[in-house]
CSV table of C-alpha atoms and ligand atoms in Angstrom, one decimal:
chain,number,residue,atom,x,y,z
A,26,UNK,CA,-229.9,-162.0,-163.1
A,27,UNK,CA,-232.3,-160.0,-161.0
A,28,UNK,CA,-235.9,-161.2,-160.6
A,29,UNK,CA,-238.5,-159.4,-162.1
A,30,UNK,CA,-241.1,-158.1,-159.7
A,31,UNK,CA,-245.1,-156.9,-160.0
A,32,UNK,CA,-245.8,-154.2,-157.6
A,33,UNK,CA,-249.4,-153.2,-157.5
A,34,UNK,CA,-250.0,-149.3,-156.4
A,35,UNK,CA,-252.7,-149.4,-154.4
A,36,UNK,CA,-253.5,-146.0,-154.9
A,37,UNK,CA,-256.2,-147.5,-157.7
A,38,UNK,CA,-257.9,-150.0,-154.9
A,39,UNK,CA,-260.7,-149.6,-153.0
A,40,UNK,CA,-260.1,-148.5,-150.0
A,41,UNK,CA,-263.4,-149.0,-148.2
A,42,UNK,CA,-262.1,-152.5,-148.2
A,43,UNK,CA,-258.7,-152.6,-148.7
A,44,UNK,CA,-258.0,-156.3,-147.7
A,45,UNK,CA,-260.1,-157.4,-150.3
A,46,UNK,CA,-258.0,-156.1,-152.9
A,47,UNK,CA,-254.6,-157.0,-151.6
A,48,UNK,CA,-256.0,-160.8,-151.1
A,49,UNK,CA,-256.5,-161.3,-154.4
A,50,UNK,CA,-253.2,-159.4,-155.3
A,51,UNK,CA,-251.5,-161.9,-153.2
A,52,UNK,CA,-253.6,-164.8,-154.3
A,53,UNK,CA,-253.0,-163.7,-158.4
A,54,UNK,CA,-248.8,-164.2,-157.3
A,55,UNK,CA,-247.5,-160.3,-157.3
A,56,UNK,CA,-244.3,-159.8,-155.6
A,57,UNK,CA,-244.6,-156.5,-153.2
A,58,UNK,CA,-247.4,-154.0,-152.5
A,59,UNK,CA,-246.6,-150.4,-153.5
A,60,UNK,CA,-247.8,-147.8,-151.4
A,61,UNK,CA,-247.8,-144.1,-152.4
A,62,UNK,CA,-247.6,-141.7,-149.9
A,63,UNK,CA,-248.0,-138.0,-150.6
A,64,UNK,CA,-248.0,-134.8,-148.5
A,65,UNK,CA,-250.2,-131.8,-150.7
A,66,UNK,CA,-246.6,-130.2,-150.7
A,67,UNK,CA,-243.9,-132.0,-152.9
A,68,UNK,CA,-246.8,-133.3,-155.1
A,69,UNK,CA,-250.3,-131.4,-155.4
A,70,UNK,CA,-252.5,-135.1,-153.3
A,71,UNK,CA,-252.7,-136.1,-150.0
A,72,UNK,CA,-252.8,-139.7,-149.6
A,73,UNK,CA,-251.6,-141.8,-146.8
A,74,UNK,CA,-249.3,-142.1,-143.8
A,75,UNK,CA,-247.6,-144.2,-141.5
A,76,UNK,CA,-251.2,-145.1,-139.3
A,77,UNK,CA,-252.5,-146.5,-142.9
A,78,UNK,CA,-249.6,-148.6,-143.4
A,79,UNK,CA,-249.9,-150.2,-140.6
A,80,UNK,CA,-253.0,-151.4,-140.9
A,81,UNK,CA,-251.9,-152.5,-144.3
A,82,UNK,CA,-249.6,-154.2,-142.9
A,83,UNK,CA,-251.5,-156.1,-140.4
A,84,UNK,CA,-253.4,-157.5,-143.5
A,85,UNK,CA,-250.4,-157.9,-146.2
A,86,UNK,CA,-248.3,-160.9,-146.4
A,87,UNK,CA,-245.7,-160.0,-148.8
A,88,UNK,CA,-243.5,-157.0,-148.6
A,89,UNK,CA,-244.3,-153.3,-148.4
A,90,UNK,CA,-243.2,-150.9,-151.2
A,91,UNK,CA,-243.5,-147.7,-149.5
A,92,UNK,CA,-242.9,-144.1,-152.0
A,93,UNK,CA,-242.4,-141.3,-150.2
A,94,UNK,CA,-243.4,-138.1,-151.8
A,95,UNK,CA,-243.3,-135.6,-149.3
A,96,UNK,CA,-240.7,-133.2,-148.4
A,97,UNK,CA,-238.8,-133.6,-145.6
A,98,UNK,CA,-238.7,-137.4,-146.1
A,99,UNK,CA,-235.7,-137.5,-143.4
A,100,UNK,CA,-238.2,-136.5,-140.6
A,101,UNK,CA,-240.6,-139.4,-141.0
A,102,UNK,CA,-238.8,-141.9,-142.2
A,103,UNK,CA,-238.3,-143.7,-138.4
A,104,UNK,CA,-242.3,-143.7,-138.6
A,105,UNK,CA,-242.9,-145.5,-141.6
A,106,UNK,CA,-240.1,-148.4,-140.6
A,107,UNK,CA,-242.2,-148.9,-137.8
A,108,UNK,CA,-245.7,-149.4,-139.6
A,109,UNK,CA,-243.9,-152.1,-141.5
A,110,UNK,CA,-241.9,-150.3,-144.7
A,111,UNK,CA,-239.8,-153.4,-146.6
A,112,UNK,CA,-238.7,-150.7,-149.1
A,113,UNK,CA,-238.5,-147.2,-147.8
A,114,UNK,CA,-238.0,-144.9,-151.0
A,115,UNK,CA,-237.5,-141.4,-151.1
A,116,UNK,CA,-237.4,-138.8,-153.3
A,117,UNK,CA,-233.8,-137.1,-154.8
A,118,UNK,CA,-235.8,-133.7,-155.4
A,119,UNK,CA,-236.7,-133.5,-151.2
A,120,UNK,CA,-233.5,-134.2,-149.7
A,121,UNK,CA,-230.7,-131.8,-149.2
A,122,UNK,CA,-228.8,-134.1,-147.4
A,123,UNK,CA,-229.7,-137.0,-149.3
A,124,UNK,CA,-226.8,-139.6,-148.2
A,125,UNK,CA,-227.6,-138.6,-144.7
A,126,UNK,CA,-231.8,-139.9,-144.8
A,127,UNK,CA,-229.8,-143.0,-146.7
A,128,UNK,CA,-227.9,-144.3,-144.0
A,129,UNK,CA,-230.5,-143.6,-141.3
A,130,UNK,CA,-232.7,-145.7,-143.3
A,131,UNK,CA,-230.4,-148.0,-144.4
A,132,UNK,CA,-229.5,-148.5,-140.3
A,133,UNK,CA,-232.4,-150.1,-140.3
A,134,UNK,CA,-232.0,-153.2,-142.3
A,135,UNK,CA,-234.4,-152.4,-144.5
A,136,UNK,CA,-234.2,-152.0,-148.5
A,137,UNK,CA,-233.5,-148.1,-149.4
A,138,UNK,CA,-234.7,-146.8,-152.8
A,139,UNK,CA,-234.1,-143.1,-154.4
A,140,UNK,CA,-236.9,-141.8,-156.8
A,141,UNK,CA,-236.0,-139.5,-159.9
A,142,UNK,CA,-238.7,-137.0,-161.7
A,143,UNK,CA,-239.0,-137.4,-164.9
A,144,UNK,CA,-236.6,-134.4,-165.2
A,145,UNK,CA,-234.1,-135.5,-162.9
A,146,UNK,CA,-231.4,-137.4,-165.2
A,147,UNK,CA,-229.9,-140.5,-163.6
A,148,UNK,CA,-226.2,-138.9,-163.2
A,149,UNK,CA,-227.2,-137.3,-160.2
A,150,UNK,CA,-226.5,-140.7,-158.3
A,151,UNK,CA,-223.6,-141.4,-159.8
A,152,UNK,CA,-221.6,-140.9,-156.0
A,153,UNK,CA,-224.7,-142.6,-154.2
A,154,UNK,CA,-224.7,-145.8,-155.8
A,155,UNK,CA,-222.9,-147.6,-152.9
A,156,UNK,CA,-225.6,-146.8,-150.8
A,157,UNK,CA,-228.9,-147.8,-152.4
A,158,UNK,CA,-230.4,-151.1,-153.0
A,159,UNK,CA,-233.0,-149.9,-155.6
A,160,UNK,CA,-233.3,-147.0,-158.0
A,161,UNK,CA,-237.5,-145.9,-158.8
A,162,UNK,CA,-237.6,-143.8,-162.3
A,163,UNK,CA,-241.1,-142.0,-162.4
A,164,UNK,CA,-242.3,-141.9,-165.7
A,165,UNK,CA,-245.3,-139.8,-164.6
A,166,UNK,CA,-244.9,-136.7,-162.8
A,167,UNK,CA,-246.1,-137.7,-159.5
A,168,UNK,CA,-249.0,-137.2,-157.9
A,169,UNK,CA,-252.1,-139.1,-159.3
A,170,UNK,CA,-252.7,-142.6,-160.8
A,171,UNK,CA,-254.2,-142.7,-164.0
A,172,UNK,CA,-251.8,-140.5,-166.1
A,173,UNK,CA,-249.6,-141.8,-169.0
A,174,UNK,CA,-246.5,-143.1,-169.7
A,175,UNK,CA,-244.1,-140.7,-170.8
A,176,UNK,CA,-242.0,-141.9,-173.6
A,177,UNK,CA,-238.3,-140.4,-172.7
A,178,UNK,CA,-238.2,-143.2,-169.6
A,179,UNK,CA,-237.1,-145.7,-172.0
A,180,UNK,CA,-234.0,-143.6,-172.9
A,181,UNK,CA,-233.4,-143.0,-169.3
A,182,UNK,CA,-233.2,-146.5,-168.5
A,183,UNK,CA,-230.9,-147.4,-171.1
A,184,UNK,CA,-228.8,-144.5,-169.7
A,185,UNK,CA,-229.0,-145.9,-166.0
A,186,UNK,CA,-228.6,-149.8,-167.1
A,187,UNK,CA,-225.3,-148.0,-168.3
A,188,UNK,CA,-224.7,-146.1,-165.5
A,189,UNK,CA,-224.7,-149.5,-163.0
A,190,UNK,CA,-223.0,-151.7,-165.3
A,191,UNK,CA,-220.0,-148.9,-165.2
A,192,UNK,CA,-220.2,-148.5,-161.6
A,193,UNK,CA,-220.3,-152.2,-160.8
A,194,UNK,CA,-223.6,-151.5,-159.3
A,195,UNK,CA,-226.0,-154.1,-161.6
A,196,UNK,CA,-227.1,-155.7,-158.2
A,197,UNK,CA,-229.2,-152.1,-157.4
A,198,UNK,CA,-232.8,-153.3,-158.6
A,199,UNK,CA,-234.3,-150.7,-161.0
A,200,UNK,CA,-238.4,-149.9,-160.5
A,201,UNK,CA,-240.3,-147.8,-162.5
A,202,UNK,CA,-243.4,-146.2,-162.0
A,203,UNK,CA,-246.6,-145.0,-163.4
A,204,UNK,CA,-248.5,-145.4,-167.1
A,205,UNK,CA,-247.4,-149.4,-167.3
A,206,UNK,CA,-250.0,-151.5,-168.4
A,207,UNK,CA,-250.2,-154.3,-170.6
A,208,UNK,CA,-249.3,-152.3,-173.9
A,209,UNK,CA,-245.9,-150.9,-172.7
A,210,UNK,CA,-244.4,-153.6,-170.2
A,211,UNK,CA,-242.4,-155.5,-172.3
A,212,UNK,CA,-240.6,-152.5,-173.5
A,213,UNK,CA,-239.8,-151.4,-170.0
A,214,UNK,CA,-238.8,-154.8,-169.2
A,215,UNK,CA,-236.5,-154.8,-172.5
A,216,UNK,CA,-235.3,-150.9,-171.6
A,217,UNK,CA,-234.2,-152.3,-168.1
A,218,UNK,CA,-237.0,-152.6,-165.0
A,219,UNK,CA,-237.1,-154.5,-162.5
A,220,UNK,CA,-240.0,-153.7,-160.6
A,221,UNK,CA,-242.7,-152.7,-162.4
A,222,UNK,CA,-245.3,-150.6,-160.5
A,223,UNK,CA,-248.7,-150.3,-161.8
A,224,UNK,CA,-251.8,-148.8,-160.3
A,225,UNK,CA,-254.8,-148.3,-162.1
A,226,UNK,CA,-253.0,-151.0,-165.5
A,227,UNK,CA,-253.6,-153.8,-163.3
A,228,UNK,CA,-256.7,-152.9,-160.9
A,229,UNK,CA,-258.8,-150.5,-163.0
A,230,UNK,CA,-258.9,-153.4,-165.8
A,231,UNK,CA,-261.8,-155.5,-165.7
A,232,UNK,CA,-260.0,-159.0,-164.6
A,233,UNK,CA,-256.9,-157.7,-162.4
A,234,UNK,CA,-255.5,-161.7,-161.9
A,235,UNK,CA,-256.0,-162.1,-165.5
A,236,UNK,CA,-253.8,-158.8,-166.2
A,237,UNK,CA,-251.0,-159.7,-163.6
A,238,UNK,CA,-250.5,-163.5,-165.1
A,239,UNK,CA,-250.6,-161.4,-168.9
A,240,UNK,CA,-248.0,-159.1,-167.5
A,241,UNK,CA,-245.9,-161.7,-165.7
A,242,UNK,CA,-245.7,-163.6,-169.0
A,243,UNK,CA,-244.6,-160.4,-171.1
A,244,UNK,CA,-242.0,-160.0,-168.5
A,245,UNK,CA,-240.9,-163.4,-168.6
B,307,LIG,C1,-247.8,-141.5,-158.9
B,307,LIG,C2,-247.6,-142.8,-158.1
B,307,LIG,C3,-247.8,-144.0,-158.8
B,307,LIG,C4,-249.2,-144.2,-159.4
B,307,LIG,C5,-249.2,-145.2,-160.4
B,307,LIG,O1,-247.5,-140.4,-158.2
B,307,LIG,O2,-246.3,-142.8,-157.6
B,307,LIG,O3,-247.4,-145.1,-158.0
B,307,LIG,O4,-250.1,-144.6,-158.4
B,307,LIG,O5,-250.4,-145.3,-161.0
B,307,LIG,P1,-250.7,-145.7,-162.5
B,307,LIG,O6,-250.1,-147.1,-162.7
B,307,LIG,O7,-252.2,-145.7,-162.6
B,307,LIG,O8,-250.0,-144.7,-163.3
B,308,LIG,ZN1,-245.5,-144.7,-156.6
């Protein structure tokens, strides 16, 4: 049985003080931090890169989630394993040579994630599997914080947690991200996360610790 993980996105904290916010993330008990980085290319928002991470880094205690939405993942991906990446994610939809950026990441020793859009379906890993130690569904188109959850994840997950279990591949943690907040968790809990990611569910409510205990209850 995998554990069940909170990762905060702190795309919805305040980044005039940033170490405030992850303090009381790690003080409140969540698992990893979840950084979103985006390039005004792949996605339509420019966020963050390898300099911010590392002084997110310096501060952090627990381990870095890092989501790369940028294209041309393969070309920075040495970059953000030095700032401190735990989890280096890319996205299926950038990578032509896909199993290539894998292994170099996975050379590393560090945990390697793939990302599907929404309209991505989940066969398209089907002859990656042996490679990857976690899978991220997006059940937002990504890009901003804030948006909602689109219903059709939950039948995507059913149709991955099938996918591993007939591929002998149930050890690959699932994550999904965007929309989850208090109202849907336990669904995607029941449908097959892992890792829930959640940005502005968790720090745009108005007690954030009393929101991640609520949320690591429904996720039991
Ligand atoms: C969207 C990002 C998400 C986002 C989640 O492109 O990948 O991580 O910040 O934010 P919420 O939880 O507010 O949807
Ligand atoms: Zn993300």
């Amino acid at each position: 049985m995998k554990k069940k993980k909170i990762s905060p996105s702190l795309l919805s904290a305040n980044f005039s003080n940033i170490e405030k916010d992850i303090k009381m993330l790690e003080v409140a008990g969540v698992h990893l931090l979840h950084i979103d980085v985006m390039d005004g290319h792949f996605v339509p928002n420019i966020t963050m890169g390898p300099f911010i991470v590392s002084a997110i880094k310096k501060v952090a205690t627990i381990p870095l989630d890092v989501h790369l939405m940028i294209e041309n993942p393969g070309d920075y991906t040495d970059a953000f394993i030095d700032a401190g990446a735990d989890y280096l994610t890319i996205h299926y939809e950038t990578s032509r040579h896909l199993h290539r950026v894998l292994q170099k990441i996975k050379s590393s020793k560090i945990k390697v994630g793939v990302s599907l859009n929404p309209h991505t379906p989940v066969s398209v890993l089907e002859d990656i599997l042996p490679d990857l130690d976690l899978i991220l569904i997006m059940s937002v188109n990504p890009g901003f914080g804030g948006q909602s959850f689109i219903p059709n994840t939950i039948n995507k997950l059913k149709k991955l947690k099938k996918l591993l279990k007939d591929n002998n591949a149930e050890h690959i943690e699932v994550e999904v991200d965007g929309g989850i907040k208090l109202e849907n968790i336990k669904t995607v809990s029941e449908a097959g996360c892992d890792i829930f990611v959640s940005g502005s569910g968790i720090l745009k409510t108005k007690k954030p610790q009393d929101t991640i205990q609520k949320m690591m209850k429904l996720i039991g």
